[in-house]
């Protein structure tokens, strides 16, 4: 890994432009961008942003799929000391508007595919200086390189520090409103450095790696995996969106050596016609997360992929991998396969009770992590930041316990997050929208396990007296109010919801009842 004195993305980019000038930095579809080309392009875009009035700590939005433009924009912002705000292209116009408004985005990069959303939100954003269309031939907005026309590609003065923010990733919380998680340069450097210093290679990125980015770069999983590969000087293969057939072809034709994926994605790749060990001969290591892997799937993965596996436990707020189950633990039949793993070098893990006291091994409580990669803050939410970061400890919102050897075992999600195919969905956000339906008196949204995608979103609804409503009506009501992947796949009309003495809905009981009823229905069939 190329290290700078400050561990900054900008310094690393400049170093690679000299040391690895002709090495492909990004491969996306049929386009190849070398490290020197990426450095010069991001310089030029940084100058264009500066000419548009963008300075240090200013926010720049990005609405589009994965491409070389996305990472060029991140690097350009990093060189200015500005902060890129990726916007999930699956979101509705209202959700996009909230993120751009909350972040005070001053420039928005957007792909033409999402221009209808841009039209609906851009006129109402008072701080927005420019909207730049990423694809050529735009009939509205300036195309990217036309917008940067005349700007030099010379180096900018590097005044950034490892603690300066680089990206602001929006993740919903228990209130249902997305919060901006601010991550600094250091989030993308501390893990590989600590692994190297400890002399372990549970997960690693090597200069000669061909690194497949299969998870969305708009979230911490995708951007983190890219940035670690980029900082190592590897070739990073970008998928516009995950397609199992394409992923298999990229591994075979480009000689992919490492990737990060959800177990469901690995299962889909294995299900592609004609795959054998020879198909994946180039792979040396696969990391997986977002959901545990079943022993049967692991056996199949170990046999066909025939490479090392590592499970990771992380969060956007953690900034990088917090806990890892090393390759050595991935043996069929090992009880450690039920574990999330051990704290990565440089990190610490503890489990606490409701009063904040550290619990001994075997006792279940809230999982807390101490990591130098953790977030700077929730943007403009000091109270939420103080609840999540206590001292040096990050409260992960998960329940679990440690065994005598320091392995972390997760039991449930304290914050009720629903994970569908690696995407986080927060019940309060869906409940808030459903609660606007005039026929409903009460709502609870939970996740129910559903192989291979992790969870499915279920809604238990209580109709108002004298009102009737159908699942189809509720689904249509949500269409356009929240992203499609957040809309429940099942609706259950119930007379009431379980609540605790303070009136809070007991989602855990709702979830348990739905799981039991699903199991009973399956047994009957």
mmCIF file of N, CA, C and O in Angstrom, residues 3 33 45-46 69 112 114 116-117 141 160 166 183 187 190 206 217 247 275 341 352 354 381 399 424 432 455 472 482:
data_model
loop_
_atom_site.group_PDB
_atom_site.id
_atom_site.type_symbol
_atom_site.label_atom_id
_atom_site.label_comp_id
_atom_site.label_asym_id
_atom_site.label_seq_id
_atom_site.Cartn_x
_atom_site.Cartn_y
_atom_site.Cartn_z
ATOM 1 N N UNK A 3 1.656 4.754 1.178
ATOM 2 C CA UNK A 3 1.254 5.553 2.321
ATOM 3 C C UNK A 3 1.781 6.971 2.177
ATOM 4 O O UNK A 3 2.909 7.194 1.761
ATOM 5 N N UNK A 33 -9.383 3.216 -17.432
ATOM 6 C CA UNK A 33 -8.785 4.471 -16.991
ATOM 7 C C UNK A 33 -7.538 4.138 -16.180
ATOM 8 O O UNK A 33 -7.619 3.426 -15.176
ATOM 9 N N UNK A 45 -11.423 18.132 -12.861
ATOM 10 C CA UNK A 45 -12.745 18.301 -12.261
ATOM 11 C C UNK A 45 -12.660 19.110 -10.969
ATOM 12 O O UNK A 45 -13.558 19.913 -10.667
ATOM 13 N N UNK A 46 -11.581 18.942 -10.214
ATOM 14 C CA UNK A 46 -11.390 19.735 -8.995
ATOM 15 C C UNK A 46 -11.264 21.222 -9.341
ATOM 16 O O UNK A 46 -11.839 22.086 -8.662
ATOM 17 N N UNK A 69 -16.941 7.968 -13.528
ATOM 18 C CA UNK A 69 -17.261 9.350 -13.168
ATOM 19 C C UNK A 69 -17.454 9.497 -11.655
ATOM 20 O O UNK A 69 -17.084 10.523 -11.075
ATOM 21 N N UNK A 112 -28.283 11.196 -16.998
ATOM 22 C CA UNK A 112 -29.500 11.532 -17.719
ATOM 23 C C UNK A 112 -30.669 10.632 -17.379
ATOM 24 O O UNK A 112 -31.823 11.063 -17.427
ATOM 25 N N UNK A 114 -31.736 9.807 -14.672
ATOM 26 C CA UNK A 114 -32.445 10.286 -13.489
ATOM 27 C C UNK A 114 -32.776 11.773 -13.593
ATOM 28 O O UNK A 114 -33.028 12.428 -12.584
ATOM 29 N N UNK A 116 -35.383 13.273 -14.706
ATOM 30 C CA UNK A 116 -36.733 13.653 -14.282
ATOM 31 C C UNK A 116 -36.765 13.964 -12.793
ATOM 32 O O UNK A 116 -37.480 14.878 -12.349
ATOM 33 N N UNK A 117 -35.988 13.213 -12.020
ATOM 34 C CA UNK A 117 -35.885 13.491 -10.582
ATOM 35 C C UNK A 117 -35.176 14.821 -10.365
ATOM 36 O O UNK A 117 -35.577 15.647 -9.535
ATOM 37 N N UNK A 141 -28.702 21.030 -18.927
ATOM 38 C CA UNK A 141 -27.542 20.883 -18.063
ATOM 39 C C UNK A 141 -26.285 20.701 -18.880
ATOM 40 O O UNK A 141 -26.304 20.241 -20.020
ATOM 41 N N UNK A 160 -4.969 18.857 2.597
ATOM 42 C CA UNK A 160 -5.891 17.988 3.319
ATOM 43 C C UNK A 160 -5.177 17.199 4.398
ATOM 44 O O UNK A 160 -3.988 16.888 4.301
ATOM 45 N N UNK A 166 -14.354 13.330 3.651
ATOM 46 C CA UNK A 166 -14.274 13.014 2.218
ATOM 47 C C UNK A 166 -15.653 12.724 1.635
ATOM 48 O O UNK A 166 -15.991 13.203 0.556
ATOM 49 N N UNK A 183 -17.546 10.691 6.805
ATOM 50 C CA UNK A 183 -16.347 9.867 6.926
ATOM 51 C C UNK A 183 -15.134 10.655 6.457
ATOM 52 O O UNK A 183 -15.182 11.375 5.458
ATOM 53 N N UNK A 187 -10.658 6.857 7.338
ATOM 54 C CA UNK A 187 -11.518 5.664 7.294
ATOM 55 C C UNK A 187 -11.044 4.654 6.260
ATOM 56 O O UNK A 187 -11.308 3.464 6.390
ATOM 57 N N UNK A 190 -6.859 3.060 7.741
ATOM 58 C CA UNK A 190 -6.444 2.477 9.013
ATOM 59 C C UNK A 190 -6.471 0.947 9.009
ATOM 60 O O UNK A 190 -5.591 0.311 9.592
ATOM 61 N N UNK A 206 -3.833 -6.048 -2.576
ATOM 62 C CA UNK A 206 -2.454 -6.049 -3.046
ATOM 63 C C UNK A 206 -2.334 -5.223 -4.322
ATOM 64 O O UNK A 206 -3.291 -5.112 -5.101
ATOM 65 N N UNK A 217 -21.498 1.292 -4.980
ATOM 66 C CA UNK A 217 -20.505 2.232 -4.475
ATOM 67 C C UNK A 217 -21.112 3.404 -3.749
ATOM 68 O O UNK A 217 -20.397 4.197 -3.137
ATOM 69 N N UNK A 247 -20.991 -10.749 -13.554
ATOM 70 C CA UNK A 247 -19.949 -10.938 -12.539
ATOM 71 C C UNK A 247 -19.093 -12.156 -12.856
ATOM 72 O O UNK A 247 -17.858 -12.108 -12.758
ATOM 73 N N UNK A 275 -20.656 -22.921 -14.757
ATOM 74 C CA UNK A 275 -19.533 -22.513 -13.917
ATOM 75 C C UNK A 275 -18.853 -23.735 -13.300
ATOM 76 O O UNK A 275 -19.507 -24.707 -12.902
ATOM 77 N N UNK A 341 -17.042 -12.868 14.084
ATOM 78 C CA UNK A 341 -15.591 -12.851 13.982
ATOM 79 C C UNK A 341 -14.941 -12.192 15.176
ATOM 80 O O UNK A 341 -15.562 -12.028 16.231
ATOM 81 N N UNK A 352 -22.039 -4.321 26.287
ATOM 82 C CA UNK A 352 -22.452 -3.610 27.492
ATOM 83 C C UNK A 352 -23.920 -3.875 27.806
ATOM 84 O O UNK A 352 -24.702 -4.271 26.934
ATOM 85 N N UNK A 354 -27.622 -2.301 29.753
ATOM 86 C CA UNK A 354 -28.407 -1.082 29.563
ATOM 87 C C UNK A 354 -27.835 0.108 30.320
ATOM 88 O O UNK A 354 -28.105 1.259 29.975
ATOM 89 N N UNK A 381 -26.262 16.735 13.451
ATOM 90 C CA UNK A 381 -27.113 16.067 14.434
ATOM 91 C C UNK A 381 -26.271 15.692 15.654
ATOM 92 O O UNK A 381 -25.954 14.516 15.873
ATOM 93 N N UNK A 399 -27.357 -6.543 19.172
ATOM 94 C CA UNK A 399 -27.229 -7.330 20.395
ATOM 95 C C UNK A 399 -26.367 -8.548 20.112
ATOM 96 O O UNK A 399 -26.477 -9.173 19.052
ATOM 97 N N UNK A 424 -29.966 -1.790 3.470
ATOM 98 C CA UNK A 424 -30.586 -1.537 4.766
ATOM 99 C C UNK A 424 -31.923 -0.828 4.595
ATOM 100 O O UNK A 424 -32.023 0.168 3.866
ATOM 101 N N UNK A 432 -43.670 5.417 8.868
ATOM 102 C CA UNK A 432 -44.060 6.823 8.781
ATOM 103 C C UNK A 432 -44.894 7.080 7.523
ATOM 104 O O UNK A 432 -45.870 7.828 7.554
ATOM 105 N N UNK A 455 -33.791 -10.819 4.287
ATOM 106 C CA UNK A 455 -35.104 -10.577 4.869
ATOM 107 C C UNK A 455 -36.081 -10.157 3.783
ATOM 108 O O UNK A 455 -35.685 -9.714 2.699
ATOM 109 N N UNK A 472 -53.049 -4.627 -1.874
ATOM 110 C CA UNK A 472 -52.759 -3.934 -3.125
ATOM 111 C C UNK A 472 -52.910 -2.420 -2.982
ATOM 112 O O UNK A 472 -52.102 -1.643 -3.493
ATOM 113 N N UNK A 482 -41.708 6.028 -1.251
ATOM 114 C CA UNK A 482 -40.425 5.480 -0.841
ATOM 115 C C UNK A 482 -39.902 4.612 -1.981
ATOM 116 O O UNK A 482 -40.651 4.254 -2.888
#
